[in-house]
Coordinates of C-alpha atoms in Angstrom, one line a residue:
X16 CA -10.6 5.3 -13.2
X17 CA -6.9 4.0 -12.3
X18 CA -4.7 7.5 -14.6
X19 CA -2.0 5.8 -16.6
X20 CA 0.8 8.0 -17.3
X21 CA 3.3 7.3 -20.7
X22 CA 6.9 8.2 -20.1
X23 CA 7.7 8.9 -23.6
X24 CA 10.5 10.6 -25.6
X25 CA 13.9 10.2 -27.6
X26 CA 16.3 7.1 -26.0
X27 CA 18.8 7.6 -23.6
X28 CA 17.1 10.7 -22.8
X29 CA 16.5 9.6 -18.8
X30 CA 12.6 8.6 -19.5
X31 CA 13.6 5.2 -17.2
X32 CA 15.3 7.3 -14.5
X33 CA 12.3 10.1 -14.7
X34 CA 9.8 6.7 -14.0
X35 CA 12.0 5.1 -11.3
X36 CA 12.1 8.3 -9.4
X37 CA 8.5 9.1 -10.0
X38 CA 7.1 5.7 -8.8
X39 CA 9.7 4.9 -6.4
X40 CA 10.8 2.1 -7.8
X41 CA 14.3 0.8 -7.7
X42 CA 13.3 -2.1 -10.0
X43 CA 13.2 -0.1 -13.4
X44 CA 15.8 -1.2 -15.1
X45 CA 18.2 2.0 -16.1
X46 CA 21.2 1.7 -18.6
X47 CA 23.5 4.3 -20.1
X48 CA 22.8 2.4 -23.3
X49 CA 20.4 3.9 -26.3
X50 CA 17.7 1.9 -27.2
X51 CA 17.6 -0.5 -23.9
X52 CA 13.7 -0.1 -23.7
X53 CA 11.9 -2.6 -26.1
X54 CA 8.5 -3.5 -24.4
X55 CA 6.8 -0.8 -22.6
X56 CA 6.3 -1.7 -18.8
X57 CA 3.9 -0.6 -16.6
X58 CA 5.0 -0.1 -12.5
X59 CA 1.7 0.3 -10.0
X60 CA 1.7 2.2 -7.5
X61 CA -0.5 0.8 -4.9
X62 CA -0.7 2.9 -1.2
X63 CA -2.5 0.5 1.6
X64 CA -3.2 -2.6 -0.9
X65 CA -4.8 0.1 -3.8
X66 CA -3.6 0.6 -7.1
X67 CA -3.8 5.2 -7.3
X68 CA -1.8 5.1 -10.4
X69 CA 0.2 3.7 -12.8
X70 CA 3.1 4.9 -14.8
X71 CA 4.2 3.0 -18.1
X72 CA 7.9 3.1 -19.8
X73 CA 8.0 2.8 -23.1
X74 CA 10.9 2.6 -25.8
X75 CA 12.0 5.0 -27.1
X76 CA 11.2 7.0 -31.0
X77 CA 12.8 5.7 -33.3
X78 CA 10.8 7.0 -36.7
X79 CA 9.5 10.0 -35.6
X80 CA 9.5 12.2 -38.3
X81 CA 8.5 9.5 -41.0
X82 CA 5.7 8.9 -38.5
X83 CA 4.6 12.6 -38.5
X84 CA 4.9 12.9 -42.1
X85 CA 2.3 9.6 -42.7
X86 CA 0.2 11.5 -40.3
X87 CA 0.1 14.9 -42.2
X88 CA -0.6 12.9 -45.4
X89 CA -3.7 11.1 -43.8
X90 CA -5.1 15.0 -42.8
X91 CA -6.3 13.0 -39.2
X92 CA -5.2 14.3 -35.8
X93 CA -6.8 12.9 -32.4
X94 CA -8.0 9.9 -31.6
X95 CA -8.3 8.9 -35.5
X96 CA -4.8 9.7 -36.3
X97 CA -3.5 7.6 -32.7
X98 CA -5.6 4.8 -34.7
X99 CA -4.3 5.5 -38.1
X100 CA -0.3 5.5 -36.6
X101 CA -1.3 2.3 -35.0
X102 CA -2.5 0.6 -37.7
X103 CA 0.6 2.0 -39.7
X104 CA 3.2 0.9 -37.3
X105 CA 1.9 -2.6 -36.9
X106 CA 2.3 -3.5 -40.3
X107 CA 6.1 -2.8 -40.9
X108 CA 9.2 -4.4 -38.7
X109 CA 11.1 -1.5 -38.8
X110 CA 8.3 0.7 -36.8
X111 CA 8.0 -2.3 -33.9
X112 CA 9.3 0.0 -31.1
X113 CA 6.9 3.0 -32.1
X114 CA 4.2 0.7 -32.0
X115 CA 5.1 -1.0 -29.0
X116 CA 5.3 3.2 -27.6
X117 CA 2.0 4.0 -29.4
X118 CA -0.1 1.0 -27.1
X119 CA 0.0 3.1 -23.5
X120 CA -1.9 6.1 -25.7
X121 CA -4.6 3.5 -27.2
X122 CA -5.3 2.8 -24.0
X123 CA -6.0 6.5 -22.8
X124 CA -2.6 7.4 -21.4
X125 CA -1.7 10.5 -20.9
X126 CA 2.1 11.7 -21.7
X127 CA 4.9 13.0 -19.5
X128 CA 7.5 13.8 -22.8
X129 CA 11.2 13.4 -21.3
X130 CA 13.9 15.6 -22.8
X131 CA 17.7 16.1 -22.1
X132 CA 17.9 19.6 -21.7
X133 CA 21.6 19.8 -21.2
X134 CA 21.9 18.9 -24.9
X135 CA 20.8 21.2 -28.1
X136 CA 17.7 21.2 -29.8
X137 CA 17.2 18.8 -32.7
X138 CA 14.6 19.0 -35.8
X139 CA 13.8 14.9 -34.7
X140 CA 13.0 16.9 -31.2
X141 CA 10.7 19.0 -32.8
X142 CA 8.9 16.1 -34.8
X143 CA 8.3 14.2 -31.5
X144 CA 6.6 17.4 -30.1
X145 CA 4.8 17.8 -33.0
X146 CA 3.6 14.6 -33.8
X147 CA 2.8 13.9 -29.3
X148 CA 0.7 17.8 -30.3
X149 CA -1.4 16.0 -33.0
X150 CA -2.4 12.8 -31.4
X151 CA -3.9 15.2 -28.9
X152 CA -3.1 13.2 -25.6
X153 CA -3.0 15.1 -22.1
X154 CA 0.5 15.7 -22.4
X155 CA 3.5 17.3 -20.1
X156 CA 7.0 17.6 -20.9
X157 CA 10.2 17.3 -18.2
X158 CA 13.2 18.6 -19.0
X159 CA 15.9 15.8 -17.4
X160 CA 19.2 17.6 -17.6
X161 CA 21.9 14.8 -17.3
X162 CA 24.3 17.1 -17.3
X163 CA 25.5 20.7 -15.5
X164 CA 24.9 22.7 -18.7
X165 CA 22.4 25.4 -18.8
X166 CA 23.1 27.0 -21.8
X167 CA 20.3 25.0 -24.0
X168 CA 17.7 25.7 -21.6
X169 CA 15.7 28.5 -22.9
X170 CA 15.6 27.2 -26.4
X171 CA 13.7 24.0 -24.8
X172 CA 11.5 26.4 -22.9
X173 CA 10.5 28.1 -25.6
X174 CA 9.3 25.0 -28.0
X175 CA 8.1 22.7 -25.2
X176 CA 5.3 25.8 -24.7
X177 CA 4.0 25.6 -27.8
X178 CA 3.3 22.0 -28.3
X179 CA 2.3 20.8 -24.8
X180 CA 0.0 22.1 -22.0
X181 CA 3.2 22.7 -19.1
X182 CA 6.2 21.7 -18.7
X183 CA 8.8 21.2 -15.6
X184 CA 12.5 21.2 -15.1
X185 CA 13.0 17.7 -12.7
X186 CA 16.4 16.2 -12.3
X187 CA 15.7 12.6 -12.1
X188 CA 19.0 11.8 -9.9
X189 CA 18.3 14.6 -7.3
X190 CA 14.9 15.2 -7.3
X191 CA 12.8 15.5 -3.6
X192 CA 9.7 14.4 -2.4
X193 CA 8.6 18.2 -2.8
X194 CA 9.9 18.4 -5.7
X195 CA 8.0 14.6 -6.7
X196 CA 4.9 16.4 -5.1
X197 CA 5.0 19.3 -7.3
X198 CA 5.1 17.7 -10.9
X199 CA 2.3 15.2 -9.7
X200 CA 0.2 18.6 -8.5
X201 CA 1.1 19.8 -12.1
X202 CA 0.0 16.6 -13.6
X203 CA -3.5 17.9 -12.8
X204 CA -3.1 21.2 -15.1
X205 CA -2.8 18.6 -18.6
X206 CA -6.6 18.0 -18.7
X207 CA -9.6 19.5 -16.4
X208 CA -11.3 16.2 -16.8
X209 CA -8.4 14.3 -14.9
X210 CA -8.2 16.9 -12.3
X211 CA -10.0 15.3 -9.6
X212 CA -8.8 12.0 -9.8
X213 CA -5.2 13.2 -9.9
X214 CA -5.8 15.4 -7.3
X215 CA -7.0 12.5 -5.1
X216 CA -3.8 10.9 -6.5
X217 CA -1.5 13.6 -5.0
X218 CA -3.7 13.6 -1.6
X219 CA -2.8 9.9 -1.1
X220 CA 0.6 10.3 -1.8
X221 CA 1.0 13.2 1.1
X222 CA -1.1 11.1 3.3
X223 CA 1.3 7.6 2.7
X224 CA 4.4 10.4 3.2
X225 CA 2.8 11.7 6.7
X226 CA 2.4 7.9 8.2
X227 CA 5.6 6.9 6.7
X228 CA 7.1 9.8 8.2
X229 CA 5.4 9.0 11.5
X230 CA 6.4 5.3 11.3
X231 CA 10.0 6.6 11.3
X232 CA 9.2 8.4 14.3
X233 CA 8.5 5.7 16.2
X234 CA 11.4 3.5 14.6
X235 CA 13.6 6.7 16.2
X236 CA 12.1 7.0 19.7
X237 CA 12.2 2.8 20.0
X238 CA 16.0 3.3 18.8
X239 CA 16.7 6.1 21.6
X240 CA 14.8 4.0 24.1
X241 CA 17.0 0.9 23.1
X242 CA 20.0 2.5 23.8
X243 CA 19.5 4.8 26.4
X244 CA 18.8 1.7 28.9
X245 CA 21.0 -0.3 27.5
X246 CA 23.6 -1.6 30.3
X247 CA 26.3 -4.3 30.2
X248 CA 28.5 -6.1 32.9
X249 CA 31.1 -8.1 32.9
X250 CA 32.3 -9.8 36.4
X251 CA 36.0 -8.8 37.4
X252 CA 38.2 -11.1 38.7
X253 CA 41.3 -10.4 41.2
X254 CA 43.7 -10.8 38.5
X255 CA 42.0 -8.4 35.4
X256 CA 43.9 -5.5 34.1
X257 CA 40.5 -3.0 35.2
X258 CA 41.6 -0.3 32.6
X259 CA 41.4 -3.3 29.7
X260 CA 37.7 -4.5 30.7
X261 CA 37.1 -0.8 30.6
X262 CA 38.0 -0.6 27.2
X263 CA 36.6 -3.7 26.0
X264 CA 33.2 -2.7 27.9
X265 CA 32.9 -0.1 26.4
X266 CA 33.8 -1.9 22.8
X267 CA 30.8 -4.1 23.8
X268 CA 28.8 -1.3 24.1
X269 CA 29.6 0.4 21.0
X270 CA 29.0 -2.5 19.0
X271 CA 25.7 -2.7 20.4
X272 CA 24.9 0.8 20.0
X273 CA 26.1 0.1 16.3
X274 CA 23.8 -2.8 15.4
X275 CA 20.6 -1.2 16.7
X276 CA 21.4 1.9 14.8
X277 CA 21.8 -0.6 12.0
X278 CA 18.5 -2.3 12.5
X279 CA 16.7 0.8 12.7
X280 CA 18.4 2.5 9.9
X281 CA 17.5 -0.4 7.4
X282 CA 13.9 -0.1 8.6
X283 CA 14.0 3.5 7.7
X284 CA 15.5 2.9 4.3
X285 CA 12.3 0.2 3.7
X286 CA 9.8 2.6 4.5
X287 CA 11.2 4.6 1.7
X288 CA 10.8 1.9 -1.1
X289 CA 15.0 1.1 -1.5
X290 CA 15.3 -2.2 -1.7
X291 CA 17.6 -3.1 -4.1
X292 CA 20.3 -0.5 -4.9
X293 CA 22.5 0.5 -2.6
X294 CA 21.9 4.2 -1.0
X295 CA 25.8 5.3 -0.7
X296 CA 26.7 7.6 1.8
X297 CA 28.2 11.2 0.8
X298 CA 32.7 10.0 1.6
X299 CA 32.5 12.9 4.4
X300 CA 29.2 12.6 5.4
X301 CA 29.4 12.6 9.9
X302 CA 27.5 9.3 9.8
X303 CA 30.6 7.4 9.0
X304 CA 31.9 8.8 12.1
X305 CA 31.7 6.4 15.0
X306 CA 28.6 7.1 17.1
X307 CA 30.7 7.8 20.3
X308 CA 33.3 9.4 18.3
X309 CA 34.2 13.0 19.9
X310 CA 33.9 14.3 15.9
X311 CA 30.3 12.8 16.3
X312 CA 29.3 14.4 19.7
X313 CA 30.8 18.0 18.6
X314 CA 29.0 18.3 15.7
X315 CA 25.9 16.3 16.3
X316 CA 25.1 17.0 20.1
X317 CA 24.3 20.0 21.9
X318 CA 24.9 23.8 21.8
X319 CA 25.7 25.7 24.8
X320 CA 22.4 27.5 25.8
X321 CA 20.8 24.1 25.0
X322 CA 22.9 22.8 27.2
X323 CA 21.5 25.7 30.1
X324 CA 18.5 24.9 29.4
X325 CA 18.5 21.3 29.9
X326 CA 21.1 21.5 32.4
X327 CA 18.0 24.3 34.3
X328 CA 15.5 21.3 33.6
X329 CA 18.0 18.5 35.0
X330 CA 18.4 20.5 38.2
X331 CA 14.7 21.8 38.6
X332 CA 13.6 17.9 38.7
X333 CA 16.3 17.0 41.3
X334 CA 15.3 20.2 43.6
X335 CA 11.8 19.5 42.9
X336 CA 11.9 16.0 44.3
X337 CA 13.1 17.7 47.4
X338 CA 10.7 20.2 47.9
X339 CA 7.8 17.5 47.4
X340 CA 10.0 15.4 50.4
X341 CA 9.7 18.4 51.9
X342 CA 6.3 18.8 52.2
X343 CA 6.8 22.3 50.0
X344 CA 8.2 23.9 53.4
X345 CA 11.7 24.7 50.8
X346 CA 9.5 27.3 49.0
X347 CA 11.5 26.8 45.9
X348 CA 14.8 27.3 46.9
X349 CA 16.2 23.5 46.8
X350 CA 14.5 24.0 42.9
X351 CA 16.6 27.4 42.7
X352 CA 20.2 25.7 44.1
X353 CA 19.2 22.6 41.8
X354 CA 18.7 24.6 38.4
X355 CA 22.0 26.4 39.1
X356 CA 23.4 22.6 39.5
X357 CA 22.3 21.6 36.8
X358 CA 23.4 23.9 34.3
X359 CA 27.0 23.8 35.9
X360 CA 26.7 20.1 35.5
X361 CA 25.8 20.3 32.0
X362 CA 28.2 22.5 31.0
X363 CA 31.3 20.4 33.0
X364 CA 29.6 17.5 31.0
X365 CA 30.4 19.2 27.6
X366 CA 34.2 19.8 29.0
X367 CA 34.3 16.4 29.7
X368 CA 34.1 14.7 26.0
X369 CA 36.8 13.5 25.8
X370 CA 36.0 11.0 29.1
X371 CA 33.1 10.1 27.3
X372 CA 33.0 6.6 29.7
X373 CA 31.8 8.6 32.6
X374 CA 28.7 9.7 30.2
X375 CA 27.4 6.2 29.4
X376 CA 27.7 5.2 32.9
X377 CA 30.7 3.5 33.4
X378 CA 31.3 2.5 36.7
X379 CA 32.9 -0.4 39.1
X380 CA 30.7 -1.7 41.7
X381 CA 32.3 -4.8 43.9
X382 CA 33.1 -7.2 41.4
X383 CA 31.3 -6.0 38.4
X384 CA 32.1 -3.1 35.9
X385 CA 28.7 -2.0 34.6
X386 CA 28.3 0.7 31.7
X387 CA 25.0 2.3 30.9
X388 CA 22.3 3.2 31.2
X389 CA 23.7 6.6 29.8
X390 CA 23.9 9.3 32.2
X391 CA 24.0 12.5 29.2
X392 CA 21.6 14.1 27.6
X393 CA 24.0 14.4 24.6
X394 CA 24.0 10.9 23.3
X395 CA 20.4 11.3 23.3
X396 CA 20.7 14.4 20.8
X397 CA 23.5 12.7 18.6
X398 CA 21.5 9.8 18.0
X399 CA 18.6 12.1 17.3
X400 CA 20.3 14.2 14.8
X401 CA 22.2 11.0 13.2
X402 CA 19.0 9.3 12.5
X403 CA 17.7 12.2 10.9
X404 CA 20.6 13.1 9.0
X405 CA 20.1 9.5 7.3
X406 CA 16.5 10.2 6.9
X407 CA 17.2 13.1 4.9
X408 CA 19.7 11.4 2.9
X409 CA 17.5 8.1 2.5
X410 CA 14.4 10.3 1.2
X411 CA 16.8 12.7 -1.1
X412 CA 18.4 9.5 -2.8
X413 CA 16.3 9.3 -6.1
X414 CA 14.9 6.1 -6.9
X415 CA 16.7 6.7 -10.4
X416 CA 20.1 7.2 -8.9
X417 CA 22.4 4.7 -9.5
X418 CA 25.8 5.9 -7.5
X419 CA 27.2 9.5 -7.0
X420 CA 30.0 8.7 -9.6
X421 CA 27.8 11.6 -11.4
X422 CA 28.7 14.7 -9.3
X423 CA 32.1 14.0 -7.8
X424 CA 32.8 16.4 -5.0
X425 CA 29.2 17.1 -3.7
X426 CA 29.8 16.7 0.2
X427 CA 27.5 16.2 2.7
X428 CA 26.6 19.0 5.6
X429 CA 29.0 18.7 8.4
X430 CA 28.9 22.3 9.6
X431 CA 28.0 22.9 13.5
X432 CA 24.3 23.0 12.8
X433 CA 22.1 20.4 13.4
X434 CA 18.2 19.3 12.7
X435 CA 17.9 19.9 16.4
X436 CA 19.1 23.2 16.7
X437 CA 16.1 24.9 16.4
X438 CA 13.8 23.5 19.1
X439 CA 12.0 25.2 21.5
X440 CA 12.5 25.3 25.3
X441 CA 9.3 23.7 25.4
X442 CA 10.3 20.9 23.0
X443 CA 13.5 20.4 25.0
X444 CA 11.9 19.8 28.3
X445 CA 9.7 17.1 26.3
X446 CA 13.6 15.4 25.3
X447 CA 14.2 15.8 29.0
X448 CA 11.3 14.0 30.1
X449 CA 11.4 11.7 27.3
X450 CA 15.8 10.7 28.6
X451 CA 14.7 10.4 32.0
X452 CA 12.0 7.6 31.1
X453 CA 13.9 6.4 28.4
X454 CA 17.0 5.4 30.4
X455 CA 14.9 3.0 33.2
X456 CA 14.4 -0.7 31.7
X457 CA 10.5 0.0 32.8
X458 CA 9.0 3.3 31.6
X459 CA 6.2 4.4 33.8
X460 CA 2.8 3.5 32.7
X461 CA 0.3 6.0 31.7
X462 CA 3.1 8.4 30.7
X463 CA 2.4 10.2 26.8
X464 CA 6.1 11.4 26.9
X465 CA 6.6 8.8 24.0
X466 CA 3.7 10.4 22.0
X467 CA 5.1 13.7 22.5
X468 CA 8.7 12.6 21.3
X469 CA 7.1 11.6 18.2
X470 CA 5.7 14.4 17.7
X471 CA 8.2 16.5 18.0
X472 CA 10.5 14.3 15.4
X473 CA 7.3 13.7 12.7
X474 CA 7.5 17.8 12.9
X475 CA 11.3 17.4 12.3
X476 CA 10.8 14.8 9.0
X477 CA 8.3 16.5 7.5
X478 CA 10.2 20.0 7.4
X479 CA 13.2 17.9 6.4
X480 CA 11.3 16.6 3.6
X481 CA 9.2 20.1 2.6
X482 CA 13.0 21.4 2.3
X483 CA 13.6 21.8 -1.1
X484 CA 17.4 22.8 -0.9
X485 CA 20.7 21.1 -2.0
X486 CA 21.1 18.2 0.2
X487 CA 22.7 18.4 4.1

């Protein structure tokens, strides 16, 4: 059994935005015009070439209470008066578009009921209800406010409970994939007979979210590899103005840095089903900061005890090395001068932003100015945090959301915190480990720093995802 779910109610109520959001489909068509709706369409949802579910938009009522009036004449409710309605509606020109709604329930659909709760109650309201109560369909109402007004609310509440087994309040244009997650699991409440099947439904759904999230992963970690070896040259001649190839080096490498972010980014946003509409960024949202931008690396990179910690990993590798030359005859103390190095180096790094050439590796060498591979540890950690910064805004953009003409003034996080902030010393060394294989062109075989990486950043996305609050 395939569940079909009916996105029924009143037009222009947001049923079309409520299924685009639901299926994660930017191709339902979505107007600000009544009445748009004429032929119901069904959208699959297939997960690894199978059809789980399918959710059907319909038109929307356009006789509802003449409707419910023929069906209190008849005296049938259930599946006789579905059949009655039917045969009613497909008699008479005038009730075409409640016919055309009525098919999706012939066939055993059951009913998510889309209301605008920022608008007041109606009698027509009530007849829907009503009249959706009779038929006596697994049924569920959402309450779609299109706009900021609360003060209708509770009024809705209180009739959507008694005519259908739950209800849920879902924003259509800002809804998350927590948020998606929890009307689905809700879904299951509407009739004990569907609850397996829907609960399988909702299993497949997490599972597809996990690998997607992981795929992202690995998009990341192939991006940070990318661009942490990247290196340019360009030959120097007798004659060159050095501090102009400099610059235009370094150009080079920005707009190379740029594209893969690109590349990678647009693979992200395909995992995540958006494929026609354009996901507009927040206006002050850090990623239209250049990468290399000092804006970028202050609020993106590092903070200062990551900075010792990984500054006390960058020096216990280098005085390491020498005790191994040393046969171990140092007995720690080259690992002891090296920490103390390195965290005096990391911390002259962060003082030296602004020279941000000397971090990527910039460097003349006879007659050849090479840049890269980087040198930092911070690039590594503002590219981290960028790419998940877009993740969270790709997987937050509702499939029903058009533009963000709607809520004017909403801005994107760009306090000092980051996605990265909160990661262990233990997780840090990995990110050390993982920069110092990253930055050669040929990792060392056999090494599972990669797999670790990943880990660490599917751990990320899915807490970024779980996170039900506004928007970074």
């Amino acid at each position: 059994m395939i569940p079909e779910i009916a996105i029924i109610g009143h037009p222009n109520e947001g049923k079309s935005s409520v299924l685009s959001t639901l299926a994660e489909d930017d191709t339902v068509r979505i107007s600000p015009f009544p009445g748009e709706t004429r032929r119901c369409r069904t959208f699959p949802i297939v997960i690894d070439n199978r059809e789980i579910m399918r959710f059907t938009d319909t038109p929307g009522f356009q006789n509802p209470a003449r409707l419910l009036a023929e069906l209190r004449r008849s005296g049938e409710t259930g599946p006789a008066g579905l059949r009655h309605l039917v045969e009613l509606t497909a008699s008479q020109l005038e009730f075409r578009e409640d016919h055309e709604l009525l098919q999706p329930l012939v066939r055993g659909a059951g009913v998510i009921y889309v209301v605008d709760g920022s608008r007041p109650l109606r009698q027509i309201d009530k007849a829907e209800m009503e009249l959706l109560r009779l038929i006596g369909r697994p049924r569920m109402a959402v309450i779609n406010c299109k706009r900021n007004e609360q003060g209708f609310l509770q009024a809705w509440k209180d009739e959507l409970g008694q005519h259908f087994n739950s209800w849920r309040l879902f924003n259509a244009h800002r809804a998350t994939y927590a948020e998606r997650i929890d009307l689905l699991t809700a879904l299951q409440a509407i009739d004990q007979d569907w609850q397996p099947v829907l609960a399988e439904v909702v299993r497949t759904f997490q599972q597809d979210w996990q690998q997607r999230c992981r795929r992202s992963a690995e998009i990341i970690c192939s991006l940070l590899t990318e661009i942490l070896s990247l290196q340019l040259t360009h030959q120097c001649r007798p004659q060159d103005d050095e501090e102009m190839l400099r610059t235009r080096l370094l150009e080079r490498y920005g707009g190379a840095v740029a594209q893969a972010e690109k590349k990678a980014q647009q693979q992200i946003r395909t995992l995540f089903k958006h494929n026609i509409f354009n996901c507009e960024l927040p206006p002050h949202s850090i990623l239209h900061e250049d990468l290399l931008s000092e804006r970028a690396w202050q609020l993106l990179g590092l903070t200062r005890q990551q900075l010792i910690l990984l500054g006390l990993f960058s020096g216990a590798a280098v005085g390491a090395g020498v005790d191994v030359a040393a046969l171990g005859h140092g007995l720690g103390l080259f690992t002891a001068l090296g920490s103390a190095a390195g965290v005096f180096g990391a911390l002259s790094g962060r003082k030296r932003l602004k020279t941000g050439a000397s971090l990527l590796g910039l460097r003349l060498a006879g007659a050849e100015l090479h840049v890269g591979p980087a040198k930092d540890i911070s690039l590594m950690f503002v590219l981290i945090n960028r790419e998940l910064l877009f993740f969270s805004h790709i997987i937050n953009w509702a499939h029903g959301r058009r533009d963000y003409s709607e809520q004017p003034g909403k801005q994107q996080h760009t306090s000092p915190d980051t996605f990265t902030d909160t990661w262990s010393a233990a997780e840090l060394r990995t990110c050390h480990a993982f920069f110092r294989s990253a930055r050669r062109t040929v990792p060392p075989s056999g090494d599972d720093v990669s797999e670790q990486m990943e880990n660490i950043i599917v751990k990320t996305l899915m807490n970024i995802s779980l996170d039900t609050r506004e928007q970074r």
